[in-house]
PDB file of C-alpha atoms in Angstrom:
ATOM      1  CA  UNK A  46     176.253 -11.758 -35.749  1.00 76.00           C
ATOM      2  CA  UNK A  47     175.486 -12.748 -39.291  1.00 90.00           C
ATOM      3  CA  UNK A  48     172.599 -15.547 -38.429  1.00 94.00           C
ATOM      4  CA  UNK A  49     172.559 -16.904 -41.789  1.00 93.00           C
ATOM      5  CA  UNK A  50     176.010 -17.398 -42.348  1.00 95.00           C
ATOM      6  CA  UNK A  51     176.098 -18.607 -38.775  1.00 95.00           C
ATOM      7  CA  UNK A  52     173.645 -21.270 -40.272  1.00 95.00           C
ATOM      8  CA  UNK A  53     175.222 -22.414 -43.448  1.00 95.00           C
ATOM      9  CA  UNK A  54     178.551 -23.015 -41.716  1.00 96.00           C
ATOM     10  CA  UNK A  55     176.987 -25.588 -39.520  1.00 95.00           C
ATOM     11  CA  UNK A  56     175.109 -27.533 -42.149  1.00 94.00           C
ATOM     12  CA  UNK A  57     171.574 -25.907 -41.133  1.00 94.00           C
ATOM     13  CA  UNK A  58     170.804 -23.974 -44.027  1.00 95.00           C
ATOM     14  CA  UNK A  59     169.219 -26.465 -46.166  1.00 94.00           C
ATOM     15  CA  UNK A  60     168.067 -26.130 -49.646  1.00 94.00           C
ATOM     16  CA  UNK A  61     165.960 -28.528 -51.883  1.00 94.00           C
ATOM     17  CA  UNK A  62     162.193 -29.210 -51.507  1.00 96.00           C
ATOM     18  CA  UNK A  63     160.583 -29.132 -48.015  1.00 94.00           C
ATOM     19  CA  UNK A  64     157.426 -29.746 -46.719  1.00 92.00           C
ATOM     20  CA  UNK A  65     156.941 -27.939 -43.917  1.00 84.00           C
ATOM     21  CA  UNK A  66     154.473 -28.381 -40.788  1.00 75.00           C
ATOM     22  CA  UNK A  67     151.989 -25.960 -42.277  1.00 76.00           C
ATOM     23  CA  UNK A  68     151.476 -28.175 -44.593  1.00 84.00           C
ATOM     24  CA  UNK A  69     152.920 -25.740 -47.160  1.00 88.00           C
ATOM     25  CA  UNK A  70     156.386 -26.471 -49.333  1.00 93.00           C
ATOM     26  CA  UNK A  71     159.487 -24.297 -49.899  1.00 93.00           C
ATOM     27  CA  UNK A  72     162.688 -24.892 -51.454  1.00 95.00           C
ATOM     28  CA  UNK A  73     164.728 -23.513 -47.907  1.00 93.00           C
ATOM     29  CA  UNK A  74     164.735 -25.056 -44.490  1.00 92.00           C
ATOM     30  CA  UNK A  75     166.390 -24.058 -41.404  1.00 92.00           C
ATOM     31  CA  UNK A  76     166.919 -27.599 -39.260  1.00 92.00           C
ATOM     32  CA  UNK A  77     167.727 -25.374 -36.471  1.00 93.00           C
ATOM     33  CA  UNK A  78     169.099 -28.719 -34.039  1.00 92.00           C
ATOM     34  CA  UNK A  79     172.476 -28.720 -36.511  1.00 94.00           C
ATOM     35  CA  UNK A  80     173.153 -25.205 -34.805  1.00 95.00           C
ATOM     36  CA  UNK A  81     172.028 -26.612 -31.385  1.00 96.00           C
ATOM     37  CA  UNK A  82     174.122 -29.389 -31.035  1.00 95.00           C
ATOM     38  CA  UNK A  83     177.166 -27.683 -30.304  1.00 94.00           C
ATOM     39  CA  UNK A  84     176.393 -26.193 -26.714  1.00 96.00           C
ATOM     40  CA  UNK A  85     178.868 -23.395 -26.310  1.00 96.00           C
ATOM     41  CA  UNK A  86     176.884 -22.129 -29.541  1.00 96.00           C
ATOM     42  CA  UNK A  87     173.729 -22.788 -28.720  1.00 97.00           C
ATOM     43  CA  UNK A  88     174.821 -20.669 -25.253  1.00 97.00           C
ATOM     44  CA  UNK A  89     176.438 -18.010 -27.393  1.00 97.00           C
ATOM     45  CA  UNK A  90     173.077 -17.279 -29.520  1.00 97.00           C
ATOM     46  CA  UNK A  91     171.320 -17.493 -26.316  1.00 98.00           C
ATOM     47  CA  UNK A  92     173.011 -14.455 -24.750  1.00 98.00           C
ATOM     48  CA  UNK A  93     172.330 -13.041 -27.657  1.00 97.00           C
ATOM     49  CA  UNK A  94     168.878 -13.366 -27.807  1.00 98.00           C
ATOM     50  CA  UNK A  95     168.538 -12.407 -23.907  1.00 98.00           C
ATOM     51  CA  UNK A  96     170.582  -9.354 -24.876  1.00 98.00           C
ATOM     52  CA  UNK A  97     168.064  -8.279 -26.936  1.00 97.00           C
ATOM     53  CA  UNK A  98     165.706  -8.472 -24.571  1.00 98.00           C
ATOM     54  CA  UNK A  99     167.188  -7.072 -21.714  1.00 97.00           C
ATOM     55  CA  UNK A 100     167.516  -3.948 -23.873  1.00 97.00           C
ATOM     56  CA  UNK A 101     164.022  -4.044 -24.661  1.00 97.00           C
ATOM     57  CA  UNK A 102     163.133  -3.782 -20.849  1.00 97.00           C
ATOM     58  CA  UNK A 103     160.759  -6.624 -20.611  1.00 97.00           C
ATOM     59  CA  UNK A 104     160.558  -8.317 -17.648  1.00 97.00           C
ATOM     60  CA  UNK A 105     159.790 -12.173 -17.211  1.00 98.00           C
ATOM     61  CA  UNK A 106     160.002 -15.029 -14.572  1.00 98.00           C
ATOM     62  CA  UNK A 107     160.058 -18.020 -16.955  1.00 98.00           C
ATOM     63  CA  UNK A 108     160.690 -19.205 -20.175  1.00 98.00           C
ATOM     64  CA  UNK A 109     158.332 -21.795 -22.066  1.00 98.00           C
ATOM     65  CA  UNK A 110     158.665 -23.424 -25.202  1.00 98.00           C
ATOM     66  CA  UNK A 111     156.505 -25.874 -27.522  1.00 96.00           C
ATOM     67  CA  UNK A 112     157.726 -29.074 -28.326  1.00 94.00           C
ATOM     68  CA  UNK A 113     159.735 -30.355 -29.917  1.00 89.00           C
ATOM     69  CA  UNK A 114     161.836 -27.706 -31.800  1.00 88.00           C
ATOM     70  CA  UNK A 115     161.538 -24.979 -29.331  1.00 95.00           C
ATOM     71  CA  UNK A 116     163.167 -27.015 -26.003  1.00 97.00           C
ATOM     72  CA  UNK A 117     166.506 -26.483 -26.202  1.00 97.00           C
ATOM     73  CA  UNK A 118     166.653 -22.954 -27.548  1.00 97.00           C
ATOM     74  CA  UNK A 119     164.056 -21.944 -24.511  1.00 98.00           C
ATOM     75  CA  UNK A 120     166.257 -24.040 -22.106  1.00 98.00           C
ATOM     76  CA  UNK A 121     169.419 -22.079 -23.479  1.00 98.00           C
ATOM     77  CA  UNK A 122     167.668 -18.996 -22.765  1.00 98.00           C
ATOM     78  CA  UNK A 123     166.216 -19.670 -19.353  1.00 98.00           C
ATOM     79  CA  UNK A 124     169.477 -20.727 -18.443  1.00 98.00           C
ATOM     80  CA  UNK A 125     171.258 -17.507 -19.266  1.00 98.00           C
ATOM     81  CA  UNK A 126     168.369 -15.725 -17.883  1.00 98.00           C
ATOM     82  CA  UNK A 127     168.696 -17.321 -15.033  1.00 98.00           C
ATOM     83  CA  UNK A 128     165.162 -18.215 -15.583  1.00 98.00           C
ATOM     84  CA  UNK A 129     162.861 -21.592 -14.989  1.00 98.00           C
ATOM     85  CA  UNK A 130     162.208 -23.404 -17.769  1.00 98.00           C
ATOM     86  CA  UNK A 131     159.142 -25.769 -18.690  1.00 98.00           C
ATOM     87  CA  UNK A 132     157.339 -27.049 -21.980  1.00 98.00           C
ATOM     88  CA  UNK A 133     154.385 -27.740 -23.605  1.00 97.00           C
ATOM     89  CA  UNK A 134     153.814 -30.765 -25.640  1.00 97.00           C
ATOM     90  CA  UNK A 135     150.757 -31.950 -27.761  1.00 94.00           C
ATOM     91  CA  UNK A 136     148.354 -34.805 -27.158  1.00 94.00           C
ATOM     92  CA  UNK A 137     146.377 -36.056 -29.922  1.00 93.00           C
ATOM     93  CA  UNK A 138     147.075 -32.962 -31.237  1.00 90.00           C
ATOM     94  CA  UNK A 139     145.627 -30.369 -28.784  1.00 94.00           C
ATOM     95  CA  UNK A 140     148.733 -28.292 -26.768  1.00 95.00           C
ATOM     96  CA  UNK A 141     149.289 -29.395 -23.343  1.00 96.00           C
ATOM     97  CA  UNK A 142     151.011 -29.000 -19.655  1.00 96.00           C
ATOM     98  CA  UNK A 143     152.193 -32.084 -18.563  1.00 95.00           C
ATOM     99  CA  UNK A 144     155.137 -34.250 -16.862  1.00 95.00           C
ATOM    100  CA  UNK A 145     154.002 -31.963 -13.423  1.00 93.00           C
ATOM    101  CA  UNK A 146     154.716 -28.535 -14.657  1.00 96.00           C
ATOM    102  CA  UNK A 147     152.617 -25.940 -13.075  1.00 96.00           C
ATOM    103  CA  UNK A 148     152.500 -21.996 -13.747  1.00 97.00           C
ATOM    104  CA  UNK A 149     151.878 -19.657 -10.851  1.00 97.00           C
ATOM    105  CA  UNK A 150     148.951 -16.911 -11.281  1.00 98.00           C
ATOM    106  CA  UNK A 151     150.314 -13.500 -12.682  1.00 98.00           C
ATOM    107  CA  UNK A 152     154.660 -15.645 -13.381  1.00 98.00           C
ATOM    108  CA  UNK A 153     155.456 -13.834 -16.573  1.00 98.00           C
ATOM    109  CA  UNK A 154     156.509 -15.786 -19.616  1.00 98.00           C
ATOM    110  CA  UNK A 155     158.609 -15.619 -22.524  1.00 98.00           C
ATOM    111  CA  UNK A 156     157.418 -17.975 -25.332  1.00 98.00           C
ATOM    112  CA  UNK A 157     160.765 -19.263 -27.220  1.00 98.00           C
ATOM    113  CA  UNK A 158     160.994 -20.996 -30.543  1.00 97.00           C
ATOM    114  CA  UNK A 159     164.316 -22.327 -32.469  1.00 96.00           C
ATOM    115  CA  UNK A 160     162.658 -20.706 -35.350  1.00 93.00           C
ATOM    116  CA  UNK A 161     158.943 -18.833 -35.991  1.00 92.00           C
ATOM    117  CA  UNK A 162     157.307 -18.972 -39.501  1.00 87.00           C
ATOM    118  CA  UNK A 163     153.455 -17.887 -38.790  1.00 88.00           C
ATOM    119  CA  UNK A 164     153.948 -18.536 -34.652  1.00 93.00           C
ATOM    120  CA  UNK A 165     151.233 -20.961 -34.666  1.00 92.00           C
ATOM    121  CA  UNK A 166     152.583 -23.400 -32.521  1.00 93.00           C
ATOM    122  CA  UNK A 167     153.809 -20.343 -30.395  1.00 96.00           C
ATOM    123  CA  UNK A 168     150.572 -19.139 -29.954  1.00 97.00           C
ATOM    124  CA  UNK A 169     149.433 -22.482 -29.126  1.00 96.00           C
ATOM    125  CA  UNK A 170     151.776 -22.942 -26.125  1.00 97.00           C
ATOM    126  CA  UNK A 171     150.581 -19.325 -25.282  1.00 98.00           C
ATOM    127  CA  UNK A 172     147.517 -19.732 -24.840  1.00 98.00           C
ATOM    128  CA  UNK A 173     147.978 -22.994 -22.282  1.00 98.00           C
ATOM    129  CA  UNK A 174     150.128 -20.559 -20.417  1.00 98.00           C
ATOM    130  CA  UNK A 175     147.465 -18.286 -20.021  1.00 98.00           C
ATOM    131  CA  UNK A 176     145.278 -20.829 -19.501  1.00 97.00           C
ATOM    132  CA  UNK A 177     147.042 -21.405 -16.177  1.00 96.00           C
ATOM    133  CA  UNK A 178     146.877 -18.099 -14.804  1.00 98.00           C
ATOM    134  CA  UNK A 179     150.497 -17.205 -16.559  1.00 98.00           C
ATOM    135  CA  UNK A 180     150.815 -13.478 -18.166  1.00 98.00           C
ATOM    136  CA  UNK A 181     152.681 -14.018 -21.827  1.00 98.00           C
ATOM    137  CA  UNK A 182     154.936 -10.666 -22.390  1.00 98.00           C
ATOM    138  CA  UNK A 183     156.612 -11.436 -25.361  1.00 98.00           C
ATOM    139  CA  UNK A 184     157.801 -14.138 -27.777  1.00 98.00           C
ATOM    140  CA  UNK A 185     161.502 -15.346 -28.712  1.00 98.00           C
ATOM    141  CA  UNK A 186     163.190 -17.272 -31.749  1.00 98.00           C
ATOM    142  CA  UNK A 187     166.307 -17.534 -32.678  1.00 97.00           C
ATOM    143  CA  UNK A 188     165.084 -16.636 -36.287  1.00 96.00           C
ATOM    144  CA  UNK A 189     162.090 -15.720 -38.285  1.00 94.00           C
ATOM    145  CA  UNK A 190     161.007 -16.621 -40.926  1.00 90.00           C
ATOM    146  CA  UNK A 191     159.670 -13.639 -42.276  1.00 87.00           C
ATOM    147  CA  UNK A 192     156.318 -13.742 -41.695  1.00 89.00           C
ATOM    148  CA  UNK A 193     156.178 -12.177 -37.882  1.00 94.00           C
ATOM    149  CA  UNK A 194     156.932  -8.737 -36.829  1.00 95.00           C
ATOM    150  CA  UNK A 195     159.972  -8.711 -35.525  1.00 96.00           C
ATOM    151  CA  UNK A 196     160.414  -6.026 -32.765  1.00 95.00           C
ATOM    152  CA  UNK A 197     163.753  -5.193 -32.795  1.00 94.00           C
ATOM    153  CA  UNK A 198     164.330  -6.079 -36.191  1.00 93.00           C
ATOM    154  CA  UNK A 199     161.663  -3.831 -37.579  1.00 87.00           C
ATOM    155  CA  UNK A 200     160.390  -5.874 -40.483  1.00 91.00           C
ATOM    156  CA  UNK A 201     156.014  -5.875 -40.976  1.00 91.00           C
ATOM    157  CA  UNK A 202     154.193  -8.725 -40.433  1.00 93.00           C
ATOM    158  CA  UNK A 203     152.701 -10.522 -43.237  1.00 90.00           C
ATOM    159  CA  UNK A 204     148.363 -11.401 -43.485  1.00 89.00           C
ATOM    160  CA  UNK A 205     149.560 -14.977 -42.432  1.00 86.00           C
ATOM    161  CA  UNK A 206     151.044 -14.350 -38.932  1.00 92.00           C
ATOM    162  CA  UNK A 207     149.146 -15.797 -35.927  1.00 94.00           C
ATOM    163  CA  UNK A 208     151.143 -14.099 -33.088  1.00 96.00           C
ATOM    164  CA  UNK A 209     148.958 -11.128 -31.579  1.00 95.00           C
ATOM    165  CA  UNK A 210     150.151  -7.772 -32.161  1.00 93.00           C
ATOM    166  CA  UNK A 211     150.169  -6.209 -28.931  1.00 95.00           C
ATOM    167  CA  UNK A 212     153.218  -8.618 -28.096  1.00 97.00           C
ATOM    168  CA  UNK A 213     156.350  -8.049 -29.435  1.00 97.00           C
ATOM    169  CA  UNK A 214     158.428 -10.906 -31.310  1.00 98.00           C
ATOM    170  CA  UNK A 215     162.158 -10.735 -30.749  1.00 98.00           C
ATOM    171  CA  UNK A 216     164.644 -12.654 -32.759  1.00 97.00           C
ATOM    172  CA  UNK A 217     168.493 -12.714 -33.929  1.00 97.00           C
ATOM    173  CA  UNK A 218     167.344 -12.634 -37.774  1.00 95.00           C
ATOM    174  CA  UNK A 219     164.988 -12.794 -40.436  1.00 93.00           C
ATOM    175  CA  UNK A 220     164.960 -15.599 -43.624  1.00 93.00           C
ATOM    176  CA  UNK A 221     162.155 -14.661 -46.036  1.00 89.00           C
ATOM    177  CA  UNK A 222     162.268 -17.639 -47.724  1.00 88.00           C
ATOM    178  CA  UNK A 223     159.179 -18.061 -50.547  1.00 88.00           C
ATOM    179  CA  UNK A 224     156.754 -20.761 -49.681  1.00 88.00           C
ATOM    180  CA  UNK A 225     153.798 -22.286 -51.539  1.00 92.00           C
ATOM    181  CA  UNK A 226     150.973 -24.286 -51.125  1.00 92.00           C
ATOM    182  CA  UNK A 227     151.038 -27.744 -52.651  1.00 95.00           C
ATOM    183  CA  UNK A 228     148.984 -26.596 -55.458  1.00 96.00           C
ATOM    184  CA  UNK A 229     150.938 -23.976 -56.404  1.00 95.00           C
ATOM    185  CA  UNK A 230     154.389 -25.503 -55.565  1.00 96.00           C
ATOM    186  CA  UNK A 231     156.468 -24.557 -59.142  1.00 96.00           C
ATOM    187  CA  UNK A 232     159.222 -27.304 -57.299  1.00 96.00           C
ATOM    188  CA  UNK A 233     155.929 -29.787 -57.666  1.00 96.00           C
ATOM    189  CA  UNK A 234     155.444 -28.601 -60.753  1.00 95.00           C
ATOM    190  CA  UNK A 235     158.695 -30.077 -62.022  1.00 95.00           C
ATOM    191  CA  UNK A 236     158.639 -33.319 -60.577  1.00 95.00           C
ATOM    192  CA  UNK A 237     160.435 -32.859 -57.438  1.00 93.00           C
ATOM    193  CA  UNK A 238     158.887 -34.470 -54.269  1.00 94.00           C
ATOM    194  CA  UNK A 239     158.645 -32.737 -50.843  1.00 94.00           C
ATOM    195  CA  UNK A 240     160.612 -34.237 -48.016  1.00 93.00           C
ATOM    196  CA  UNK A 241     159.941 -33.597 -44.690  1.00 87.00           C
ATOM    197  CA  UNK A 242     163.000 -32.560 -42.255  1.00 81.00           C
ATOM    198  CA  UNK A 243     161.561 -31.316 -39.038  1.00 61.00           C
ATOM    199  CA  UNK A 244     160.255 -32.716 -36.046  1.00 53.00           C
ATOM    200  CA  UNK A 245     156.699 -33.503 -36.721  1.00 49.00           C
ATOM    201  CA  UNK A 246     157.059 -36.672 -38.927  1.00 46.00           C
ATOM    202  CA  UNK A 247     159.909 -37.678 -38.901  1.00 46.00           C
TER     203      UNK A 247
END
């Protein structure tokens, strides 16, 4: 499957001048939701990404994701998995269980993301999992941005990635798209302003 051409075809390869969650800018985006919108895709790169863990060996019982970007690619993947899905969501900024989810001591997760650049918010939903009593045995993403270690792409992490090492990453591709702080932003630099296009925002 080429994931990037996959992307451009459906108007989700974006280039321009982004400002992304992090706070950070780049001239690429991935808006991820143009991809998900059709269903039999968004079902076709979820078999996919269950493929690859299947092959992998991991085992897991559920399937959580982190609002908002992350719900329907975990849901796709659950549901191919045959798995249960729930998600997290933040309140006043802090990472949170709610609408009567509840994890079972020692259910094994999968953490899913439409798309991981450090894994923060990953880590984040994580670590409410745990929280619970939940084991975490791996994280998922339809693509990476680079900055993860990808297990079964084989790529190194960069200093900047937040998911822990000891759990692997899996994922259908990798986009190492430059990104800059505002600072140092050359697209800043010559006069361009940075729009915001994912789901914190806007």
């Amino acid at each position: 499957m080429n994931l990037e051409q996959l992307y451009k075809d459906n108007g989700a390869y974006l280039q321009g001048h982004f400002l992304l969650s992090s706070g950070n800018h780049s001239g690429f985006y991935l808006q991820s939701a143009k991809v998900l919108e059709n269903p039999s895709l968004a079902g076709e790169l979820a078999q996919e990404l269950a493929n690859v863990i299947h092959e992998s060996g991991i085992k897991f019982d559920s399937v959580c994701s982190p609002a908002l970007g992350g719900i329907l690619a975990g849901y796709e993947l659950a549901r191919v998995s045959k798995k249960r899905f729930i998600f997290t969501e933040r309140v006043d900024t802090v990472m949170t269980l709610r609408r009567g989810f509840e994890v079972k001591k020692g259910e094994r997760f999968i953490i899913c993301e439409d798309i991981i650049t450090t894994g923060g918010s990953a880590l984040e939903a994580s670590k409410v999992i745990q929280s619970q009593g939940g084991i975490v045995v791996g994280f998922a993403a339809l693509a990476n941005r680079g900055f993860c270690k990808v297990a079964n792409l084989g790529n190194k992490a960069k200093a900047s990635a937040k998911l822990p090492s000891d759990l692997p990453l899996f994922s259908l591709g990798n986009f190492d798209f430059e990104i800059y702080a505002p600072e140092l932003c050359p697209l800043c630099k010559n006069g361009s302003k940075a729009i915001k296009p994912g789901s914190r925002g806007n």
